[in-house]
Coordinates of C-alpha atoms in Angstrom, one line a residue:
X80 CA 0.0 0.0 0.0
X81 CA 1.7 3.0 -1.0
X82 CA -1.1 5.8 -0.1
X83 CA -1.3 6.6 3.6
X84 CA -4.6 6.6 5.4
X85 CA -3.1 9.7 7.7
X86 CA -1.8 12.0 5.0
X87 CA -5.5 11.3 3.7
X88 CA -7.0 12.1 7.2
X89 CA -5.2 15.1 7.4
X90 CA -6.1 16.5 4.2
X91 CA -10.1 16.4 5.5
X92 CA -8.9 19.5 7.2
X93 CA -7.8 21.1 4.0
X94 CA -8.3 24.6 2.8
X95 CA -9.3 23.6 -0.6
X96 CA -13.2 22.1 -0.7
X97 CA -11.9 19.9 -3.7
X98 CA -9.1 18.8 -1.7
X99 CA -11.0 17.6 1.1
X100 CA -13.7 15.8 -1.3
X101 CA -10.7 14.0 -3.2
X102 CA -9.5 12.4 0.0
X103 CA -12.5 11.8 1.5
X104 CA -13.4 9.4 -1.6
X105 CA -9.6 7.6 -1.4
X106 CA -10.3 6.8 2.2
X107 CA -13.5 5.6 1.2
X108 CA -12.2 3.4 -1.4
X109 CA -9.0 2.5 0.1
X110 CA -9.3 2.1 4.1
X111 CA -13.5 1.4 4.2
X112 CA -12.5 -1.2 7.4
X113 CA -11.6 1.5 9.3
X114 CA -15.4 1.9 10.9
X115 CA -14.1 5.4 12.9
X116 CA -13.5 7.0 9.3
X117 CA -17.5 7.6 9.1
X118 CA -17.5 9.8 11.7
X119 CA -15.2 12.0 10.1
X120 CA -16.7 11.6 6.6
X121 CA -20.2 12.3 8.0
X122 CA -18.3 15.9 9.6
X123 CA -17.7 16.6 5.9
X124 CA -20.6 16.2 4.5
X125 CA -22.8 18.1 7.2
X126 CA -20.5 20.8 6.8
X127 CA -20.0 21.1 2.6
X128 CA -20.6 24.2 0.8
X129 CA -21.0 22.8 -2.4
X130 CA -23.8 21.0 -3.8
X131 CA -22.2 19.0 -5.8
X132 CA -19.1 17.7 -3.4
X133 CA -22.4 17.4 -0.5
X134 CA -24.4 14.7 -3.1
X135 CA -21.2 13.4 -4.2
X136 CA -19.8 12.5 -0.7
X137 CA -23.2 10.4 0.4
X138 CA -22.3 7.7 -2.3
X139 CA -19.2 7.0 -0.4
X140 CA -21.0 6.1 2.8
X141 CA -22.1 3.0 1.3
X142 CA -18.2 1.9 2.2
X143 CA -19.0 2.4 6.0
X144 CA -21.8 1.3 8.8
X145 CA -22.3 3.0 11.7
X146 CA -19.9 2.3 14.4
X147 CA -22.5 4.1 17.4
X148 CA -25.9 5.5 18.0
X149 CA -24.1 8.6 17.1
X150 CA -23.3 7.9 13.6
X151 CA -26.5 6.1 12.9
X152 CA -28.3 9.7 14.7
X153 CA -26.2 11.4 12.0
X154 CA -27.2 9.8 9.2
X155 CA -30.7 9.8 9.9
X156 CA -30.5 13.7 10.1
X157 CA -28.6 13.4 6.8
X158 CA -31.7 11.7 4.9
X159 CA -34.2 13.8 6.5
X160 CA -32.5 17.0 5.9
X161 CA -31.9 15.7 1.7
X162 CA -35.9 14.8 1.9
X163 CA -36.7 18.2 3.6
X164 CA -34.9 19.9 0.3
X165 CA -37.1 22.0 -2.1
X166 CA -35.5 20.9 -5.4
X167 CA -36.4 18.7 -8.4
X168 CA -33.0 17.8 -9.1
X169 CA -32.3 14.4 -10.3
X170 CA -29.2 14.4 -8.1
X171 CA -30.8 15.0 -5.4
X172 CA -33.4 12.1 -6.0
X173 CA -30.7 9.3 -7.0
X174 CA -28.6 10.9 -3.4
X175 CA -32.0 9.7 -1.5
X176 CA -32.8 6.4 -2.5
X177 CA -29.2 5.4 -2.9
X178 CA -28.9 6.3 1.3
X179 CA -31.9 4.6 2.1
X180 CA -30.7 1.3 0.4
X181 CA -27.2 1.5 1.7
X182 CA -29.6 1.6 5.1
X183 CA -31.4 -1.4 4.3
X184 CA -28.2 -3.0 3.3
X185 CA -27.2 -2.6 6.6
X186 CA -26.6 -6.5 8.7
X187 CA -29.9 -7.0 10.4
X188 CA -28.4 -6.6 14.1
X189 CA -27.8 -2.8 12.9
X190 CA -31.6 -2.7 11.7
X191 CA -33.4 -4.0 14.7
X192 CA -31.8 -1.9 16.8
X193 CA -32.6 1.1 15.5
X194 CA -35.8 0.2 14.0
X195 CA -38.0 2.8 16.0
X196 CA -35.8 5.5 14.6
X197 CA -36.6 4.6 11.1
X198 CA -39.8 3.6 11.6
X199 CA -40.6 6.8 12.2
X200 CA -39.8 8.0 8.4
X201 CA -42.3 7.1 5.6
X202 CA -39.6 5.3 3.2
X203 CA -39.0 2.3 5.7
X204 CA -42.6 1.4 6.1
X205 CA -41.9 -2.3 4.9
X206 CA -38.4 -2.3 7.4
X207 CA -40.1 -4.5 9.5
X208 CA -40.7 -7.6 6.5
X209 CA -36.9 -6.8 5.7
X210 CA -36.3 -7.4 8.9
X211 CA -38.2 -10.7 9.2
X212 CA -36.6 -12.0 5.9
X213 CA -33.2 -11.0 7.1
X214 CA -33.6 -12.9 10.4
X215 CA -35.3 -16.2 8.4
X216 CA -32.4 -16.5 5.9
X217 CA -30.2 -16.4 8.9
X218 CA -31.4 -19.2 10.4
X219 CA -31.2 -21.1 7.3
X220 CA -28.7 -23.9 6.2
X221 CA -25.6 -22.4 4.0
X222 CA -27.3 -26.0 1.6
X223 CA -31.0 -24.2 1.9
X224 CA -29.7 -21.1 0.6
X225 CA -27.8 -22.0 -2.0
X226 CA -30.8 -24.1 -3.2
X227 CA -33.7 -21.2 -2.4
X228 CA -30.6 -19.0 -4.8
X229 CA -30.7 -21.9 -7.7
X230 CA -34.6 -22.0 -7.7
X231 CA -34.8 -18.5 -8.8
X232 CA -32.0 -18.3 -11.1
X233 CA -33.8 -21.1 -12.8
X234 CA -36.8 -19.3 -12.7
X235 CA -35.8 -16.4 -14.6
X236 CA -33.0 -18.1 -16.7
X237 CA -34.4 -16.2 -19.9
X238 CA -36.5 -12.8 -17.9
X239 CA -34.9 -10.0 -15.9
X240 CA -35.6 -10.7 -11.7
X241 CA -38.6 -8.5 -10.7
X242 CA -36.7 -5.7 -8.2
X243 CA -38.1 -7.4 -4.9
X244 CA -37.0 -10.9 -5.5
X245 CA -33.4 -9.5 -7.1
X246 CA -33.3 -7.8 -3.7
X247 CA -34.2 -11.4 -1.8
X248 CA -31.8 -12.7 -3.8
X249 CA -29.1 -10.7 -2.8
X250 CA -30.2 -10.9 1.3
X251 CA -29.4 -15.1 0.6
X252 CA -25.7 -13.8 -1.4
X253 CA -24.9 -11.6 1.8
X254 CA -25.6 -14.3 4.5
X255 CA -24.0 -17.3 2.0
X256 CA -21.0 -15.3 2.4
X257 CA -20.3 -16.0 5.6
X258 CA -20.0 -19.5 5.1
X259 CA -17.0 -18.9 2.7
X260 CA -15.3 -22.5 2.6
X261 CA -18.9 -23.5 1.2
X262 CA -19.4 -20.9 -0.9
X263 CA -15.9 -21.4 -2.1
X264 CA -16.7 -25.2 -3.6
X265 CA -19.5 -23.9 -5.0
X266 CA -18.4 -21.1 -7.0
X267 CA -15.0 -22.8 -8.4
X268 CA -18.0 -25.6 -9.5
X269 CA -20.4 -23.3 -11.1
X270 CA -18.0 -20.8 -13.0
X271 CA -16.0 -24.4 -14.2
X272 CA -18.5 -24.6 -16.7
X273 CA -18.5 -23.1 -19.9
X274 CA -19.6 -19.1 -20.1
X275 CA -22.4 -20.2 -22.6
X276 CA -23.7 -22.5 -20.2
X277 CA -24.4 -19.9 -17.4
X278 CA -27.6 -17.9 -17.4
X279 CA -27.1 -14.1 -16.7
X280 CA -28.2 -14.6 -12.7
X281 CA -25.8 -16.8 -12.4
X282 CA -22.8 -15.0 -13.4
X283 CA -24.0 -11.8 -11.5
X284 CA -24.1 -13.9 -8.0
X285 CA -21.1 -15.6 -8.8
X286 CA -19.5 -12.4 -8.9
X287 CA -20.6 -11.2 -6.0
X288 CA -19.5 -14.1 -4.4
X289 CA -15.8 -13.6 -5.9
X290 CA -15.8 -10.1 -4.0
X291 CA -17.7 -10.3 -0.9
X292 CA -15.6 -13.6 -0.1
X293 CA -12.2 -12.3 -1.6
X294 CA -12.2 -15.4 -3.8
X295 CA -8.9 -16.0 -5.5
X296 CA -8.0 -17.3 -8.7
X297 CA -10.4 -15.5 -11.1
X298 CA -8.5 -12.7 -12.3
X299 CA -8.6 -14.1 -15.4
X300 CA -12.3 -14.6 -15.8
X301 CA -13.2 -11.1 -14.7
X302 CA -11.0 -9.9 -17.0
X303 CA -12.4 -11.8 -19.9
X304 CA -16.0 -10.5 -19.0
X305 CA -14.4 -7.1 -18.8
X306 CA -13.2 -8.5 -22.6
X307 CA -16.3 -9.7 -23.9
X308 CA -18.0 -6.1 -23.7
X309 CA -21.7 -8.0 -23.4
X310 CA -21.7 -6.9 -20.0
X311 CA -24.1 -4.3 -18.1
X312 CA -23.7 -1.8 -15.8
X313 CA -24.1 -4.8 -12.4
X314 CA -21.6 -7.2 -14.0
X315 CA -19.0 -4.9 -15.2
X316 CA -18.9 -2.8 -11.7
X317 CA -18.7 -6.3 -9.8
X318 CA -15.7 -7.6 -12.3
X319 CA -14.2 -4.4 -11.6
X320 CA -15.1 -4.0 -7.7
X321 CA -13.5 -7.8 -7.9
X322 CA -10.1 -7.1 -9.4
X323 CA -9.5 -4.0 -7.0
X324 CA -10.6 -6.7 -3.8
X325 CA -7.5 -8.8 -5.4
X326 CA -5.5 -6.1 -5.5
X327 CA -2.2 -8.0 -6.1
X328 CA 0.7 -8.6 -8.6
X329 CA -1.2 -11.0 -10.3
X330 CA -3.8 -8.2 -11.6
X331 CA -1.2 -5.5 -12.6
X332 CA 1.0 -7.5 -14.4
X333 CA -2.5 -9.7 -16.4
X334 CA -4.0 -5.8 -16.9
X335 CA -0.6 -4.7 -17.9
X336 CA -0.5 -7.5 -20.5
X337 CA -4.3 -7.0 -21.9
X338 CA -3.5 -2.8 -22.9
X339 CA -3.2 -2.2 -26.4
X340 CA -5.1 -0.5 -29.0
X341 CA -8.8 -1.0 -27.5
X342 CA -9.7 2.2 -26.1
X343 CA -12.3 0.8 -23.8
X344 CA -10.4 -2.1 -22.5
X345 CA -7.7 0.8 -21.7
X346 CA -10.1 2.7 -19.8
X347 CA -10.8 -0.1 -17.8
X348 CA -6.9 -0.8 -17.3
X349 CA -6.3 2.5 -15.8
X350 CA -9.6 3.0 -14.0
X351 CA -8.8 -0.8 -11.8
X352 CA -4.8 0.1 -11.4
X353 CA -6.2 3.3 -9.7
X354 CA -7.8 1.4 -7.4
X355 CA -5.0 -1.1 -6.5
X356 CA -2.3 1.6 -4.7
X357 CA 0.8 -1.1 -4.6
X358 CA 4.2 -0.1 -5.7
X359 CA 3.7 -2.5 -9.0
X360 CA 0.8 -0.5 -10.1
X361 CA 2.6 2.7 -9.9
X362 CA 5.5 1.8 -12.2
X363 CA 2.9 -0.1 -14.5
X364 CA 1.1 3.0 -15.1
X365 CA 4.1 5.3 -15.0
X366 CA 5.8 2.7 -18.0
X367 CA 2.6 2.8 -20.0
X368 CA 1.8 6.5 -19.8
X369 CA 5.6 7.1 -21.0
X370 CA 5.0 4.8 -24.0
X371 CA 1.1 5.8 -24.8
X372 CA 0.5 8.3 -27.8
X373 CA -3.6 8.6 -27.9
X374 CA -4.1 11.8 -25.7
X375 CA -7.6 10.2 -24.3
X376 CA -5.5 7.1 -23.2
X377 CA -2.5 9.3 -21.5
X378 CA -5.0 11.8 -19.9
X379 CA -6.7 8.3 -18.5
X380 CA -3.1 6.8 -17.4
X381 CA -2.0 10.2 -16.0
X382 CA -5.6 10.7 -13.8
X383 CA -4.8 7.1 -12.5
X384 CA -1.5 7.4 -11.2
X385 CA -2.9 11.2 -9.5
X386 CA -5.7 8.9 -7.5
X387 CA -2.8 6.5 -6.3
X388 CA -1.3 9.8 -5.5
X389 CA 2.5 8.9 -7.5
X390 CA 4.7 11.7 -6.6
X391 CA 6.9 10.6 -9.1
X392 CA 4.1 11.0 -11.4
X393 CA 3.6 15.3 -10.5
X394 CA 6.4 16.4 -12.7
X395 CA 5.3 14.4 -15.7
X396 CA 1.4 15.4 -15.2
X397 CA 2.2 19.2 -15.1
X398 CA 4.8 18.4 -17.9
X399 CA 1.5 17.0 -19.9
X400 CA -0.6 20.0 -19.2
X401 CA 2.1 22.4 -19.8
X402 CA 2.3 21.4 -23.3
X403 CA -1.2 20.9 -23.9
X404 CA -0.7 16.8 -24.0
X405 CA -4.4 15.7 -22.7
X406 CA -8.0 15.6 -22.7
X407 CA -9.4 18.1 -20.8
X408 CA -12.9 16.3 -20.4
X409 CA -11.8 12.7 -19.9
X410 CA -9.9 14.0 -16.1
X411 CA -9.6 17.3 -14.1
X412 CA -5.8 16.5 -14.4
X413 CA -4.9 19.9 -12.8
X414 CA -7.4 19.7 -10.0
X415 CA -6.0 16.5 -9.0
X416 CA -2.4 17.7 -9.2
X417 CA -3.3 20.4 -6.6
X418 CA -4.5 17.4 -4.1
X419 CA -1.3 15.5 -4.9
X420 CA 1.0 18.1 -4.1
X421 CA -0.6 18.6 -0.8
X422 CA -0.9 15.0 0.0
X423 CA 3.2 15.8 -0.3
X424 CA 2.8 19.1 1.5
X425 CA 4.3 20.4 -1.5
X426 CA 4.1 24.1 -2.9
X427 CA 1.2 24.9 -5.5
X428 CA 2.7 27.8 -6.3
X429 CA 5.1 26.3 -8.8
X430 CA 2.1 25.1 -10.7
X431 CA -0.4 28.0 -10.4
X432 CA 0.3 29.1 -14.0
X433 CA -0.9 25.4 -15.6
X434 CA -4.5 26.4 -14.2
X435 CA -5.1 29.1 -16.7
X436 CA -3.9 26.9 -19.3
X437 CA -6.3 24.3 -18.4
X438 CA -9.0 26.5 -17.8
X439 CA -7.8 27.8 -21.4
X440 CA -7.9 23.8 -22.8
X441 CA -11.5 23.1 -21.3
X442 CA -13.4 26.4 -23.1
X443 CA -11.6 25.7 -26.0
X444 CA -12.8 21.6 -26.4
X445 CA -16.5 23.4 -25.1
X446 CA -16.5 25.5 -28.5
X447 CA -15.3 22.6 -30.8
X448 CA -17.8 20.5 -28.9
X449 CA -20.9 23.3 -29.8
X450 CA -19.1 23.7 -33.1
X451 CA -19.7 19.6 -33.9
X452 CA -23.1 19.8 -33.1
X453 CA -23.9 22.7 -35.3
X454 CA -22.2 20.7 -37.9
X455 CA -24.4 18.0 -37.4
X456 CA -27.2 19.7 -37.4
X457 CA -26.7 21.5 -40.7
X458 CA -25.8 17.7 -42.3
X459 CA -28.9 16.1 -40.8
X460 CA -31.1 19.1 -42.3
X461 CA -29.3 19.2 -45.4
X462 CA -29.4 15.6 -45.6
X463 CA -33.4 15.7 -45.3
X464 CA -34.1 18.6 -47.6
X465 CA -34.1 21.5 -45.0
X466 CA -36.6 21.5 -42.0
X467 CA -40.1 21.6 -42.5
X468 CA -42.5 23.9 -40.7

C-alpha cells in the first residue's frame, strides 16, 4: 500500500473544498474497514458548501456502517434534511434512495436496533418484513440457501428478476458469504462450466460471491468479461469491484498484459490500477503512460496514477498540461495535481500558471464541442431537404 490513510485524514482539514472531497473518496475506497473514518466523513458532509461535493460524498457512505448511536443519529439527520430539500434535481433524487438502500443493506443486528428511529420515516414502512426476511435466511442452512438462490435463477434463466425478488436474492448472497469455505466449492463448480452455459443470474451472484468472499484465482475470468463487452452496468462494476478486492501482482501485471489499441479495454486498465495503490501499479502506469500516444488514453493513465497519489508521477502530469498533452474532459488533471501536491505538502505555487492553461484547454474543447453539433445539425437538415414547418 503506497497511499497513507493519515496523510489522507489530514487533508479532511484542508483549505481547498476539492481537496477535502478527493481524499474523503480515497479513504472511502482504500481504508473502508476502518469503521471510525465515518465519523469523520459524515463531519464533511454536514459541513460542505457545495452541492455538488455534498451529493457526491453520500455515495461513499455506502463503504462504511455506523460504528454508534451517534453515527447512525447522523445519518438519519442526513436523509431527512436531503428529503426536507425544495429541489427537483435528479441528483438530489438518485442521493435519497441510494442512502436509504445503503440503510437497508445494513446487517440485520444494525436494523433492529434502531428500528424505532426509522420507523418513524415514511420510506421504511416495509423495514419490518426486511427485517423478518433478514432474520429467516439467517437461520437457514448455507445447503437451503444455496438451493432457495438456484430456484430463482432457474426461474428467470431467460426474464430479468422483478426488483423485490433481485433484492431477496441478494439478502441469501450476503448471508451465504459468511460461510465462505462452502461458498468457495461452489463457485469454483459453477463458474468451471463453460460461459455459454451460465444464465445471466448466475454470473451476477457468482460475482458477488468472488468479491464479498475475496475469492482468489479469477483474475482471469473477470477480465475476460471485462473483454467480452456484453456486460451491463451490475456485472462490469462487480468484475471491476472484484479485481480492486484482489488487488495483487497477479492483476497488474494480467491488466498490464491486456492494454493495447482498445480504447475501452484501456479505460478499464487505468480506472482498476487506480484502485489497486501497490508499488507494481505505480510503475505499470508510470511505464505505459511514457509509451502511450492517444491523448484520451495518457489523460486516463495520467488521472490514475494522481488517484494513487504517485509523486513521481507530478512532474510528468504538469509536464502533460504544460504542453497541452491531454483531454481536458476525460480527467480534471490539474485539480487532482493540486491534491497530490498537498498530499506531499508540497508548494502549488510552482504550478499555479498550468490552471489558466487548463481552464484555457476546457473552453476551448467546449467551443469545438458546440461547433460539432452545429455541424451535425446543418448535415442532418441538409441531408433531409431543410426542416419543415
Amino acid at each position: 500500500m503506497i497511499v497513507e490513510k493519515e496523510k489522507l485524514v489530514k487533508l479532511l482539514e484542508h483549505d481547498s473544498e476539492s481537496v477535502r472531497f478527493t481524499a474523503a473518496t480515497s479513504l472511502s475506497f482504500f481504508f473502508h474497514q476502518d469503521k471510525a473514518l465515518l465519523t469523520k466523513l459524515l463531519h464533511l458532509i454536514e459541513n460542505s458548501e457545495n452541492t455538488e461535493y455534498f451529493l457526491g460524498l453520500i455515495n461513499y457512505l455506502e463503504y462504511f456502517q455506523p460504528k454508534d448511536d451517534s453515527d447512525f443519529q447522523r445519518i438519519i439527520a442526513l436523509l431527512q434534511k436531503l428529503q426536507e430539500l425544495d429541489s427537483d434535481e435528479l441528483e438530489l433524487e438518485v442521493a435519497i434512495d441510494e442512502l436509504i438502500e445503503f440503510i437497508y443493506n445494513y446487517p440485520v443486528e444494525i436494523l433492529e436496533k434502531y428500528q424505532d428511529i426509522l420507523l418513524g420515516n415514511e420510506d421504511f414502512t416495509n423495514l419490518q418484513d426486511v427485517i423478518k426476511q433478514k432474520n429467516e435466511i439467517q437461520r437457514k442452512t448455507p445447503v437451503a440457501m444455496w438451493d432457495e438462490l438456484q430456484n430463482y435463477c432457474n426461474r428467470y434463466t431467460d426474464t430479468v428478476m422483478p426488483d423485490n425478488e433481485f433484492h431477496y436474492s441478494l439478502f441469501l448472497v450476503e448471508s451465504l458469504s459468511s460461510h465462505k469455505k462452502f461458498v468457495e466449492d461452489r463457485v469454483k463448480e459453477l463458474l468451471g462450466k463453460k460461459r455459454d452455459e451460465l444464465d445471466y443470474h448466475r454470473v451476477v451472484f457468482a460475482l458477488y460471491f468472488l468479491v464479498l468472499c475475496e475469492i482468489d484465482g479469477y483474475v482471469g475470468y473477470a477480465i475476460g468479461l471485462l473483454q467480452s463487452y456484453e456486460l451491463d452496468d451490475v456485472q462490469h462494476d462487480l468484475c471491476l469491484d472484484y479485481l480492486a478486492t484482489i488487488a495483487n501482482v497477479e492483476v497488474v501485471n494480467k491488466l498490464s498484459a491486456q492494454y493495447g489499441n482498445l480504447l475501452e479495454m484501456n479505460f478499464f486498465i487505468a480506472d482498476i490500477l487506480a484502485r489497486i495503490p501497490i508499488r507494481e501499479s505505480e510503475q505499470t502506469l508510470l511505464q505505459l503512460l511514457s509509451k502511450e500516444e492517444d491523448l484520451e488514453s495518457k489523460t486516463l493513465l495520467a488521472g490514475s496514477l494522481m488517484e494513487i497519489y504517485s509523486k513521481e508521477a507530478i512532474a510528468k502530469v504538469a509536464e502533460m498540461i504544460r504542453q497541452r498533452k491531454f483531454v481536458a474532459s476525460i480527467a480534471d488533471l490539474y485539480e487532482s495535481l493540486e491534491v497530490n501536491l498537498a498530499y506531499h505538502s508540497l508548494p502549488l505555487e510552482p504550478y499555479k500558471e498550468l490552471e489558466e492553461i487548463y481552464a484555457q484547454a476546457i473552453e476551448e474543447e467546449m467551443d469545438d464541442m458546440e461547433e460539432l453539433d452545429e455541424e451535425e445539425i446543418h448535415e442532418f437538415t441538409s441531408s433531409n431537404g431543410g426542416l419543415q414547418k
